[in-house]
Amino acid sequence: MKFRRVRAVARKEFLHIIRDLRSLGMAIAIPMLMLILFGFALSVDVNNVPTVVWDQSGTEASRELLSRFDGSPYFSILSQAQDYTALERAIDTRQALVALVVPSDFAERIRSGRQAMLQMIVDGSDSNTALIALGYAEAICRAYGAEVAIDALRRSGGPSVRVPLDVRSRLWFNADMESRHYIIPGLIAVIMMIIAALLTSLTVTREWERGTMEQLISTPVQGTELILGKLIPYFVIGMLDVLLALLMGEFVFRVPLRGNVGLLLTMSAIFMVGALSIGMFISIVTKSQLLASQVAMTTTFLPAFLLSGFMVPIANMPLVIRAITYLVPARYFVSLLHGIYLKGVGLEVLAVEALFLTVFGAAMVLVAYWKFQKRLT
Amino acid sequence: MPCGGHVMVARFLSANDFLFSKSAMVDTPENAVVVCDLEKRFGAFVAVNRVSFSVRRGEIFGFLGPNGAGKSTTIRMLCGILRPTSGSGMVGGLDIRTQSEEIKARIGYMSQKFSLYQDLTVEENIDFYSGIYRLSGEERRKRKEWVLGMAGLSEHRKRLTSVLSGGWKQRLALGCAIVHQPPIVFLDEPTSGVDPLSRRRF
């Protein structure tokens, strides 16, 4: 491999990028757009769920329970209804996602120590929110129920009771439960995958389509020199995108970066080499720009988006899909990013992921090299 | 080299298409190119049918023939970018089957398709190919001036290749193909799409 040839190819490729403002714009605009969209718009947090209430009881006890709902950060009671028609309308028009109905005998039953009922109606058309809201509601009711029971015992002169199980939970690594804090780091993996694969997927196909490849393969340039020279400029752009994402995470989204920045950048670089080589491989195999970009989109973006654990937790997936995620390189990178960003851990914990990532990067380079032939077919 | 008696020139007939194989200072004794029973099939289609010929050093050798006669395919096999189905060929004393990479360093090839980078300037195209051929320092600079002078593009070195006229582009493509002063040059329809005056100059 001759350095002068690699340099000639890299310089030419840089010029292509600089002259083609569209691809340069794409390399900067896509990451920005994704960061802004996902950082600001996408939140899987469930807060202030609009709630409508029909309080048939209208007693101190019922008001006490409802104020616990309203007082929590998860629900906000926006309106009162007097019949089921009004409840239904509120849910149909999405003014409320949750309806609470307190039966008229609520206070009476509590006073007499019988089981009281509370009806909760949840808009299941958004099943994720519904599930989370249900969980919060149950927790509120359980706490309320326990207090009522203890209160009743104490009043009846029984021995002083302690709650048998007192759970004090602390959330580590993301104490505020900000979904942004794990979405932004994971997003870096998705962005890199798209940018790397999409941009490089065109570099070889373009030369075949324009006829310049025929000239190039008649020169003594070697496959390694050509591939390496073509990768260098995109590597630089990709790493700039990583820096852009890091800076936006730090200053715009205030995501805490607890681990080592150097380790983060090193791992990003390894992942980048693998992702770029995938794009190169696609470009070498397809020989048409249109096909190449479509293949790059479906084989890199979709798995990185859906199967990396970036948004959808891998643990919740069916067994078969979970097995498939082991083949998605972004999976390892996302857990590295989460580990470094949120937990602040280093290689001592993340060695396996780092190893897989390195293997992936090296394998992709080899595959791309192996597939490239300096011949017409 | 022993060969069956096919004579290639007789098979290609039209006047419009040209191949020149010009050899100037080859180190092999008498022949720059020797081809023997060279054949290329694409599936059932026979693109080149057992061609044999030889070209002496210093000789300008041309292929004539209608479209589809197999002129470009033959050149591509000689340049080492297309593997022959059968037969043999030597270029500059090197075997086109086993030494194609060595051949590539000693030839200049100007393909029929347009081979320059349109979004690069004249100078950047020349720099790229002299980088690929590993020219350096003074030699690199001198060869660049030579190509610019030969193509008549000294005044337009900073221009994008896409805005050049056809004749200029062709001369620049030739210049890039021979920037490393190869002893053997293959030109595949070098003057197609160029007006007669430019063609004469070429």
Coordinates of C-alpha atoms in Angstrom, one line a residue:
Chain A
M1 CA 0.0 0.0 0.0
K2 CA 1.4 3.3 -1.0
F3 CA 0.7 6.4 1.0
R4 CA 0.9 8.8 -2.0
R5 CA -2.0 6.9 -3.7
V6 CA -4.1 6.9 -0.6
R7 CA -3.5 10.6 -0.2
A8 CA -4.5 11.2 -3.8
V9 CA -7.7 9.3 -3.5
A10 CA -8.6 11.0 -0.1
R11 CA -7.9 14.4 -1.5
K12 CA -10.1 13.8 -4.6
E13 CA -12.9 12.5 -2.4
F14 CA -12.7 15.6 -0.2
L15 CA -13.1 17.7 -3.3
H16 CA -16.1 15.7 -4.3
I17 CA -17.7 16.4 -1.0
I18 CA -16.9 20.0 -0.9
R19 CA -18.2 20.6 -4.5
D20 CA -21.4 18.7 -3.8
L21 CA -23.1 20.9 -1.3
R22 CA -26.1 18.6 -1.1
S23 CA -24.1 15.7 0.4
L24 CA -22.2 18.1 2.7
G25 CA -25.5 19.6 3.8
M26 CA -26.9 16.2 4.3
A27 CA -24.0 15.3 6.5
I28 CA -24.7 18.2 8.8
A29 CA -28.4 18.7 8.5
I30 CA -29.5 15.2 9.1
P31 CA -27.8 14.9 12.5
M32 CA -29.0 18.4 13.6
L33 CA -32.5 17.6 12.5
M34 CA -32.6 14.3 14.3
L35 CA -31.1 15.7 17.5
I36 CA -33.6 18.5 17.6
L37 CA -36.6 16.3 16.7
F38 CA -35.7 13.5 19.1
G39 CA -34.3 15.8 21.8
F40 CA -37.2 18.2 22.0
A41 CA -40.2 16.5 20.5
L42 CA -39.8 12.9 21.4
S43 CA -40.4 12.2 25.0
V44 CA -41.7 8.9 26.3
D45 CA -42.1 10.4 29.8
V46 CA -45.7 10.4 31.1
N47 CA -46.4 13.6 33.0
N48 CA -49.5 15.6 33.7
V49 CA -51.8 13.1 32.1
P50 CA -55.1 15.0 31.5
T51 CA -57.7 13.5 33.7
V52 CA -61.4 14.0 34.0
V53 CA -63.2 13.2 37.3
W54 CA -66.8 12.2 38.2
D55 CA -66.9 12.4 41.9
Q56 CA -70.3 10.9 42.8
S57 CA -69.3 10.8 46.5
G58 CA -68.4 14.4 46.9
T59 CA -67.0 13.8 50.4
E60 CA -63.9 14.7 52.2
A61 CA -62.5 11.2 51.7
S62 CA -63.1 11.2 47.9
R63 CA -61.6 14.7 47.6
E64 CA -58.6 13.5 49.6
L65 CA -58.0 10.7 47.2
L66 CA -58.4 12.8 44.1
S67 CA -56.1 15.5 45.4
R68 CA -53.4 12.9 45.6
F69 CA -53.9 12.3 41.9
D70 CA -53.8 15.9 41.1
G71 CA -50.9 16.6 43.5
S72 CA -48.7 14.0 41.8
P73 CA -46.6 15.0 38.8
Y74 CA -48.3 12.3 36.7
F75 CA -51.9 13.4 36.6
S76 CA -53.6 16.7 36.4
I77 CA -57.3 16.9 36.8
L78 CA -58.6 19.2 34.2
S79 CA -62.4 18.9 34.4
Q80 CA -65.3 17.5 36.3
A81 CA -68.1 15.4 34.8
Q82 CA -71.5 14.6 36.0
D83 CA -72.3 11.5 33.9
Y84 CA -70.7 8.9 31.7
T85 CA -71.6 10.7 28.5
A86 CA -69.4 13.6 29.5
L87 CA -66.6 11.3 30.5
E88 CA -66.8 9.5 27.2
R89 CA -66.8 12.8 25.2
A90 CA -63.7 14.0 27.1
I91 CA -61.9 10.8 26.2
D92 CA -63.1 10.7 22.6
T93 CA -62.0 14.3 22.0
R94 CA -58.7 13.5 23.8
Q95 CA -59.3 16.2 26.3
A96 CA -58.6 13.5 28.8
L97 CA -56.6 10.3 28.7
V98 CA -57.8 9.1 32.0
A99 CA -61.2 9.2 33.7
L100 CA -61.7 8.6 37.4
V101 CA -65.1 7.7 38.8
V102 CA -65.6 7.7 42.6
P103 CA -68.8 5.8 43.5
S104 CA -71.3 7.5 45.8
D105 CA -70.7 5.0 48.6
F106 CA -67.0 5.5 48.6
A107 CA -66.7 7.4 51.9
E108 CA -69.3 5.2 53.5
R109 CA -67.4 2.0 52.7
I110 CA -64.1 3.5 53.9
R111 CA -65.6 4.5 57.2
S112 CA -67.2 1.1 57.8
G113 CA -64.0 -0.7 56.9
R114 CA -65.3 -2.4 53.8
Q115 CA -63.5 -2.4 50.5
A116 CA -64.1 0.8 48.6
M117 CA -64.1 1.0 44.8
L118 CA -62.6 3.5 42.4
Q119 CA -63.2 3.2 38.7
M120 CA -60.5 4.2 36.3
I121 CA -61.0 4.4 32.6
V122 CA -57.9 4.8 30.4
D123 CA -57.6 5.6 26.8
G124 CA -55.9 2.5 25.5
S125 CA -55.4 3.7 22.0
D126 CA -52.0 4.9 23.3
S127 CA -51.1 1.8 25.0
N128 CA -47.7 2.9 26.2
T129 CA -49.0 5.9 28.0
A130 CA -52.0 4.0 29.3
L131 CA -49.8 1.3 30.8
I132 CA -47.6 3.8 32.6
A133 CA -50.6 5.9 33.8
L134 CA -52.2 2.7 35.2
G135 CA -49.0 1.9 37.1
Y136 CA -48.9 5.4 38.6
A137 CA -52.6 5.2 39.5
E138 CA -52.2 1.9 41.3
A139 CA -49.2 3.2 43.3
I140 CA -51.2 6.2 44.4
C141 CA -54.2 4.1 45.4
R142 CA -52.0 1.5 47.2
A143 CA -50.4 4.3 49.3
Y144 CA -53.8 5.8 50.0
G145 CA -55.2 2.4 51.0
A146 CA -52.3 1.6 53.3
E147 CA -52.7 4.9 55.1
V148 CA -56.5 4.4 55.5
A149 CA -55.9 1.0 57.0
I150 CA -53.3 2.1 59.4
D151 CA -55.4 5.1 60.3
A152 CA -58.3 2.8 61.1
L153 CA -56.3 0.5 63.2
R154 CA -54.8 3.3 65.2
R155 CA -58.2 4.9 65.7
S156 CA -59.6 1.6 67.0
G157 CA -56.9 1.7 69.7
G158 CA -54.9 -1.2 68.3
P159 CA -51.2 -1.5 68.8
S160 CA -49.1 1.0 66.9
V161 CA -48.6 -0.5 63.5
R162 CA -45.8 -0.2 61.2
V163 CA -46.1 -0.6 57.5
P164 CA -44.7 -4.1 57.0
L165 CA -42.8 -3.3 53.8
D166 CA -41.4 0.2 53.3
V167 CA -39.8 0.5 49.8
R168 CA -37.6 3.5 49.4
S169 CA -36.6 3.5 45.8
R170 CA -33.8 5.6 44.3
L171 CA -33.3 5.9 40.6
W172 CA -29.7 5.7 39.7
F173 CA -28.0 7.3 36.6
N174 CA -31.1 9.1 35.6
A175 CA -32.6 10.4 38.8
D176 CA -35.1 12.7 37.1
M177 CA -36.3 10.0 34.7
E178 CA -35.7 12.2 31.8
S179 CA -36.1 10.1 28.7
R180 CA -34.0 12.6 26.9
H181 CA -31.0 11.5 28.9
Y182 CA -30.9 8.1 27.4
I183 CA -32.3 9.0 24.0
I184 CA -29.6 11.6 23.1
P185 CA -26.7 9.3 23.8
G186 CA -28.3 6.4 21.9
L187 CA -29.2 8.8 19.1
I188 CA -25.5 9.3 18.4
A189 CA -25.3 5.7 17.3
V190 CA -28.3 6.0 15.0
I191 CA -26.9 9.2 13.5
M192 CA -23.5 7.8 12.9
M193 CA -25.0 4.7 11.2
I194 CA -27.1 6.7 8.8
I195 CA -24.5 9.3 7.9
A196 CA -21.7 6.8 7.5
A197 CA -23.5 4.2 5.5
L198 CA -25.6 6.6 3.4
L199 CA -22.7 8.8 2.4
T200 CA -20.2 6.1 1.6
S201 CA -22.8 3.9 -0.1
L202 CA -22.6 6.4 -3.0
T203 CA -18.9 6.8 -3.4
V204 CA -18.1 3.6 -5.4
T205 CA -21.4 3.3 -7.2
R206 CA -21.0 6.9 -8.4
E207 CA -17.7 6.1 -10.1
W208 CA -19.2 3.0 -11.8
E209 CA -22.2 5.0 -13.0
R210 CA -20.1 7.9 -14.3
G211 CA -17.5 5.7 -16.0
T212 CA -14.6 7.0 -14.0
M213 CA -14.1 3.6 -12.3
E214 CA -13.1 2.0 -15.6
Q215 CA -10.3 4.5 -15.8
L216 CA -9.4 4.0 -12.2
I217 CA -9.1 0.2 -12.3
S218 CA -6.8 0.5 -15.3
T219 CA -4.3 2.2 -13.1
P220 CA -2.0 0.5 -10.6
V221 CA -4.1 1.7 -7.6
Q222 CA -4.8 -1.1 -5.2
G223 CA -8.2 -2.0 -3.7
T224 CA -6.9 -1.2 -0.2
E225 CA -5.6 2.2 -1.3
L226 CA -8.9 3.1 -3.0
I227 CA -11.1 2.0 -0.1
L228 CA -8.9 3.6 2.6
G229 CA -8.6 6.8 0.6
K230 CA -12.3 7.0 0.2
L231 CA -13.0 6.2 3.8
I232 CA -10.8 9.0 5.3
P233 CA -12.9 12.0 4.3
Y234 CA -16.1 10.4 5.5
F235 CA -14.4 9.4 8.7
V236 CA -13.6 13.0 9.3
I237 CA -17.1 14.1 8.6
G238 CA -18.5 11.4 10.7
M239 CA -16.4 12.3 13.7
L240 CA -17.4 15.9 13.2
D241 CA -21.0 14.8 13.5
V242 CA -20.1 13.0 16.7
L243 CA -18.6 16.1 18.1
L244 CA -21.7 18.1 17.0
A245 CA -23.9 15.6 18.9
L246 CA -21.7 15.7 22.0
L247 CA -21.8 19.5 22.0
M248 CA -25.5 19.6 21.5
G249 CA -26.0 17.0 24.2
E250 CA -23.9 19.1 26.6
F251 CA -25.1 22.6 25.9
V252 CA -28.6 22.3 24.4
F253 CA -30.0 19.2 26.0
R254 CA -27.9 19.2 29.2
V255 CA -27.4 15.5 29.1
P256 CA -24.8 14.6 31.8
L257 CA -21.7 13.0 30.4
R258 CA -20.3 11.2 33.4
G259 CA -17.7 9.0 31.8
N260 CA -14.5 9.5 29.9
V261 CA -14.8 11.6 26.8
G262 CA -11.7 10.0 25.3
L263 CA -13.1 6.5 25.6
L264 CA -16.4 7.7 24.1
L265 CA -14.5 9.2 21.1
T266 CA -12.4 6.1 20.7
M267 CA -15.4 3.8 20.7
S268 CA -17.2 6.2 18.2
A269 CA -14.2 6.0 15.9
I270 CA -14.2 2.2 15.9
F271 CA -17.9 2.1 15.3
M272 CA -17.5 4.7 12.6
V273 CA -15.0 2.6 10.7
G274 CA -17.4 -0.4 10.8
A275 CA -20.4 1.7 9.7
L276 CA -18.4 3.4 6.9
S277 CA -17.2 0.0 5.7
I278 CA -20.8 -1.3 5.6
G279 CA -21.6 1.6 3.3
M280 CA -18.6 0.9 1.2
F281 CA -19.5 -2.7 1.0
I282 CA -23.0 -1.8 -0.2
S283 CA -21.6 0.6 -2.7
I284 CA -19.2 -2.1 -4.0
V285 CA -21.9 -4.7 -4.4
T286 CA -24.8 -2.7 -5.8
K287 CA -23.2 -0.6 -8.5
S288 CA -26.2 1.7 -8.7
Q289 CA -26.6 4.8 -6.7
L290 CA -30.3 4.5 -6.2
L291 CA -30.2 0.9 -5.1
A292 CA -27.2 1.6 -2.9
S293 CA -28.9 4.3 -1.0
Q294 CA -32.1 2.3 -0.5
V295 CA -30.1 -0.8 0.6
A296 CA -28.1 1.4 3.0
M297 CA -31.2 2.9 4.5
T298 CA -33.0 -0.4 5.2
T299 CA -30.0 -2.4 6.3
T300 CA -28.4 0.2 8.6
F301 CA -30.9 2.8 9.7
L302 CA -33.8 0.5 10.5
P303 CA -31.9 -2.0 12.7
A304 CA -30.0 0.8 14.4
F305 CA -33.2 2.5 15.1
L306 CA -35.4 -0.4 16.2
L307 CA -33.1 -3.1 17.4
S308 CA -30.3 -1.3 19.1
G309 CA -32.1 -0.6 22.3
F310 CA -31.9 3.1 21.5
M311 CA -35.6 3.6 22.1
V312 CA -37.2 0.3 22.5
P313 CA -35.7 -1.7 25.4
I314 CA -34.2 -5.0 24.1
A315 CA -35.3 -6.8 27.3
N316 CA -39.0 -6.3 26.3
M317 CA -38.5 -7.9 22.8
P318 CA -39.6 -11.4 22.0
L319 CA -36.9 -14.0 22.2
V320 CA -36.3 -14.3 18.5
I321 CA -35.9 -10.6 18.0
R322 CA -33.7 -10.4 21.0
A323 CA -31.4 -13.0 19.4
I324 CA -31.3 -11.0 16.2
T325 CA -30.2 -7.8 18.1
Y326 CA -26.9 -9.5 18.9
L327 CA -26.2 -9.1 15.1
V328 CA -26.9 -5.4 15.2
P329 CA -23.6 -3.6 15.8
A330 CA -25.4 -0.5 17.0
R331 CA -26.7 -2.5 19.9
Y332 CA -23.2 -2.7 21.4
F333 CA -22.5 0.9 20.6
V334 CA -25.7 2.0 22.3
S335 CA -24.9 0.1 25.5
L336 CA -21.4 1.6 25.4
L337 CA -22.9 5.1 25.0
H338 CA -25.4 4.6 27.8
G339 CA -22.7 3.2 30.0
I340 CA -20.2 5.9 29.4
Y341 CA -22.8 8.8 29.3
L342 CA -25.1 7.9 32.2
K343 CA -23.2 5.5 34.4
G344 CA -19.8 6.9 33.9
V345 CA -18.3 3.4 33.7
G346 CA -15.2 2.5 31.7
L347 CA -13.7 -0.4 29.8
E348 CA -13.7 -2.5 33.0
V349 CA -17.4 -3.0 32.6
L350 CA -17.8 -2.4 28.9
A351 CA -15.0 -4.6 27.6
V352 CA -17.3 -7.1 25.9
E353 CA -19.2 -4.5 24.0
A354 CA -16.0 -2.8 23.0
L355 CA -14.6 -6.1 21.8
F356 CA -17.7 -6.9 19.7
L357 CA -17.6 -3.4 18.2
T358 CA -13.9 -3.8 17.3
V359 CA -14.6 -7.2 15.7
F360 CA -17.5 -5.7 13.8
G361 CA -15.4 -2.8 12.5
A362 CA -12.5 -5.1 11.4
A363 CA -14.8 -7.6 9.8
M364 CA -16.6 -4.9 7.8
V365 CA -13.3 -3.5 6.5
L366 CA -12.2 -7.0 5.4
V367 CA -15.6 -7.7 3.7
A368 CA -15.5 -4.5 1.8
Y369 CA -11.9 -5.2 0.7
W370 CA -12.7 -8.7 -0.2
K371 CA -15.7 -7.7 -2.4
F372 CA -13.9 -5.0 -4.3
Q373 CA -12.5 -6.3 -7.5
K374 CA -10.4 -4.3 -9.9
R375 CA -12.2 -5.9 -12.9
L376 CA -15.2 -5.3 -15.0
T377 CA -17.7 -8.1 -14.8
Chain B
M1 CA 4.6 -17.2 -30.3
P2 CA 2.7 -19.9 -32.1
C3 CA -0.7 -18.9 -33.2
G4 CA -3.7 -20.1 -35.2
G5 CA -4.0 -18.0 -38.3
H6 CA -6.7 -15.4 -37.4
V7 CA -5.9 -12.0 -38.6
M8 CA -7.6 -9.5 -36.5
V9 CA -7.6 -6.3 -38.7
A10 CA -9.5 -8.1 -41.4
R11 CA -12.4 -8.7 -39.1
F12 CA -13.1 -5.1 -38.1
L13 CA -14.5 -3.1 -40.9
S14 CA -16.0 0.3 -40.2
A15 CA -14.0 3.4 -40.6
N16 CA -15.4 5.4 -37.8
D17 CA -14.0 3.6 -34.7
F18 CA -10.4 3.6 -33.8
L19 CA -8.0 2.1 -31.5
F20 CA -4.4 3.1 -31.4
S21 CA -1.8 1.1 -29.7
K22 CA 1.2 3.2 -29.8
S23 CA 4.4 1.9 -28.5
A24 CA 7.5 4.0 -28.1
M25 CA 10.2 2.7 -25.9
V26 CA 9.3 -0.8 -24.8
D27 CA 12.0 -2.9 -23.3
T28 CA 10.8 -6.2 -24.8
P29 CA 12.8 -7.1 -27.9
E30 CA 10.6 -6.7 -30.9
N31 CA 6.9 -6.8 -29.9
A32 CA 5.0 -4.5 -27.5
V33 CA 1.8 -6.5 -27.7
V34 CA 1.3 -10.2 -28.7
V35 CA -2.2 -11.7 -28.7
C36 CA -2.9 -15.3 -29.4
D37 CA -6.4 -16.8 -29.8
L38 CA -7.8 -14.3 -27.4
E39 CA -11.5 -15.0 -26.7
K40 CA -14.1 -13.4 -24.5
R41 CA -17.6 -14.7 -24.0
F42 CA -20.4 -13.2 -21.9
G43 CA -22.5 -16.3 -21.3
A44 CA -23.4 -17.6 -24.8
F45 CA -22.5 -14.3 -26.5
V46 CA -19.1 -14.3 -28.1
A47 CA -17.7 -10.7 -27.8
V48 CA -14.2 -11.5 -29.1
N49 CA -13.7 -14.5 -31.2
R50 CA -10.2 -16.0 -31.1
V51 CA -8.2 -13.0 -32.1
S52 CA -4.5 -13.1 -32.8
F53 CA -2.1 -10.3 -33.7
S54 CA 1.1 -8.6 -32.7
V55 CA 2.2 -5.0 -32.5
R56 CA 5.8 -4.0 -32.8
R57 CA 7.5 -1.4 -30.7
G58 CA 6.9 2.0 -32.0
E59 CA 4.1 0.9 -34.2
I60 CA 0.7 2.6 -34.2
F61 CA -1.9 -0.1 -34.5
G62 CA -5.6 0.5 -35.1
F63 CA -8.7 -1.6 -34.8
L64 CA -11.5 -0.9 -37.3
G65 CA -14.9 -2.4 -37.0
P66 CA -18.6 -1.8 -36.6
N67 CA -20.3 -1.4 -33.2
G68 CA -20.2 -4.7 -31.3
A69 CA -17.2 -6.0 -33.2
G70 CA -15.3 -6.5 -29.9
K71 CA -12.7 -3.7 -30.2
S72 CA -13.3 -2.2 -26.7
T73 CA -13.5 -5.7 -25.2
T74 CA -10.2 -6.6 -26.6
I75 CA -8.6 -3.4 -25.3
R76 CA -10.1 -4.0 -21.9
M77 CA -8.6 -7.5 -21.8
L78 CA -5.2 -6.0 -22.8
C79 CA -5.4 -3.4 -20.0
G80 CA -6.0 -6.1 -17.4
I81 CA -9.5 -5.0 -16.4
L82 CA -11.4 -7.8 -18.1
R83 CA -10.4 -11.5 -17.8
P84 CA -10.2 -13.4 -21.1
T85 CA -12.3 -16.5 -21.5
S86 CA -9.5 -18.2 -23.3
G87 CA -6.3 -17.5 -25.3
S88 CA -3.3 -15.6 -24.2
G89 CA -1.8 -12.1 -24.5
M90 CA 1.4 -10.4 -23.6
V91 CA 1.6 -6.6 -23.1
G92 CA 5.1 -5.1 -22.7
G93 CA 6.4 -8.6 -22.0
L94 CA 3.8 -9.3 -19.2
D95 CA 1.1 -11.8 -19.2
I96 CA -2.4 -10.3 -19.2
R97 CA -3.8 -13.2 -17.2
T98 CA -1.3 -13.3 -14.3
Q99 CA 0.5 -10.0 -14.4
S100 CA -2.4 -7.5 -14.9
E101 CA -1.4 -5.3 -12.0
E102 CA 2.2 -5.0 -13.3
I103 CA 0.8 -4.1 -16.8
K104 CA -1.4 -1.4 -15.3
A105 CA 1.7 0.5 -14.2
R106 CA 3.2 0.5 -17.7
I107 CA 0.2 1.4 -19.8
G108 CA -2.0 4.4 -20.4
Y109 CA -5.6 3.7 -21.0
M110 CA -8.2 6.1 -22.2
S111 CA -11.6 4.5 -22.0
Q112 CA -14.5 5.1 -24.3
K113 CA -16.7 6.3 -21.5
F114 CA -15.9 9.7 -20.2
S115 CA -13.3 9.3 -17.5
L116 CA -12.6 12.7 -16.0
Y117 CA -14.1 13.9 -12.7
Q118 CA -16.4 16.7 -13.8
D119 CA -16.7 18.3 -10.4
L120 CA -12.9 18.7 -10.2
T121 CA -10.9 21.4 -11.9
V122 CA -8.5 20.7 -14.7
E123 CA -5.5 20.8 -12.4
E124 CA -7.2 18.7 -9.7
N125 CA -7.8 15.9 -12.3
I126 CA -4.2 16.0 -13.4
D127 CA -3.0 16.0 -9.7
F128 CA -5.2 13.1 -8.9
Y129 CA -3.8 10.9 -11.6
S130 CA -0.2 11.9 -11.0
G131 CA -0.8 10.9 -7.4
I132 CA -2.2 7.6 -8.4
Y133 CA 0.9 7.0 -10.6
R134 CA 3.1 8.2 -7.7
L135 CA 4.8 11.0 -9.4
S136 CA 6.5 13.3 -7.0
G137 CA 8.3 16.6 -6.7
E138 CA 9.8 18.1 -9.8
E139 CA 8.7 15.4 -12.1
R140 CA 5.1 15.8 -11.0
R141 CA 5.2 19.6 -11.6
K142 CA 6.9 19.2 -15.0
R143 CA 4.4 16.5 -16.2
K144 CA 1.5 18.7 -15.1
E145 CA 2.8 21.6 -17.2
W146 CA 3.3 19.2 -20.1
V147 CA -0.3 17.9 -19.9
L148 CA -1.7 21.5 -19.6
G149 CA 0.4 22.6 -22.6
M150 CA -0.5 19.6 -24.7
A151 CA -4.2 20.0 -24.0
G152 CA -4.0 23.8 -24.5
L153 CA -5.5 24.3 -21.0
S154 CA -2.7 26.3 -19.3
E155 CA -5.0 29.3 -19.2
H156 CA -7.9 27.3 -17.8
R157 CA -6.3 25.2 -15.2
K158 CA -8.6 26.4 -12.4
R159 CA -11.8 25.7 -14.4
L160 CA -14.1 22.9 -13.5
T161 CA -13.9 20.1 -16.0
S162 CA -17.6 20.1 -16.5
V163 CA -17.6 23.5 -18.3
L164 CA -14.9 22.5 -20.8
S165 CA -15.8 21.8 -24.4
G166 CA -15.6 18.3 -25.8
G167 CA -12.3 18.6 -27.5
W168 CA -10.6 20.0 -24.4
K169 CA -12.0 17.3 -22.3
Q170 CA -10.7 14.6 -24.6
R171 CA -7.2 16.1 -24.6
L172 CA -7.3 16.4 -20.8
A173 CA -8.4 12.8 -20.5
L174 CA -5.5 11.8 -22.8
G175 CA -3.1 13.9 -20.7
C176 CA -4.3 12.2 -17.5
A177 CA -3.9 8.8 -19.1
I178 CA -0.3 9.4 -20.1
V179 CA 0.8 11.6 -17.3
H180 CA 3.2 8.9 -16.1
Q181 CA 4.8 8.5 -19.6
P182 CA 3.8 4.9 -20.2
P183 CA 5.6 3.0 -23.0
I184 CA 2.3 1.6 -24.3
V185 CA -0.9 3.5 -24.7
F186 CA -4.4 2.2 -25.4
L187 CA -7.0 4.7 -26.7
D188 CA -10.5 3.6 -27.1
E189 CA -12.3 5.8 -29.6
P190 CA -10.4 8.9 -28.4
T191 CA -12.0 11.3 -30.8
S192 CA -15.7 10.3 -30.8
G193 CA -18.0 13.2 -30.4
V194 CA -15.3 15.7 -31.4
D195 CA -15.4 18.0 -34.4
P196 CA -13.1 17.3 -37.3
L197 CA -10.7 20.2 -36.5
S198 CA -10.2 19.0 -32.9
R199 CA -9.9 15.5 -34.2
R200 CA -7.1 16.5 -36.5
R201 CA -5.3 18.3 -33.7
F202 CA -5.7 15.2 -31.5

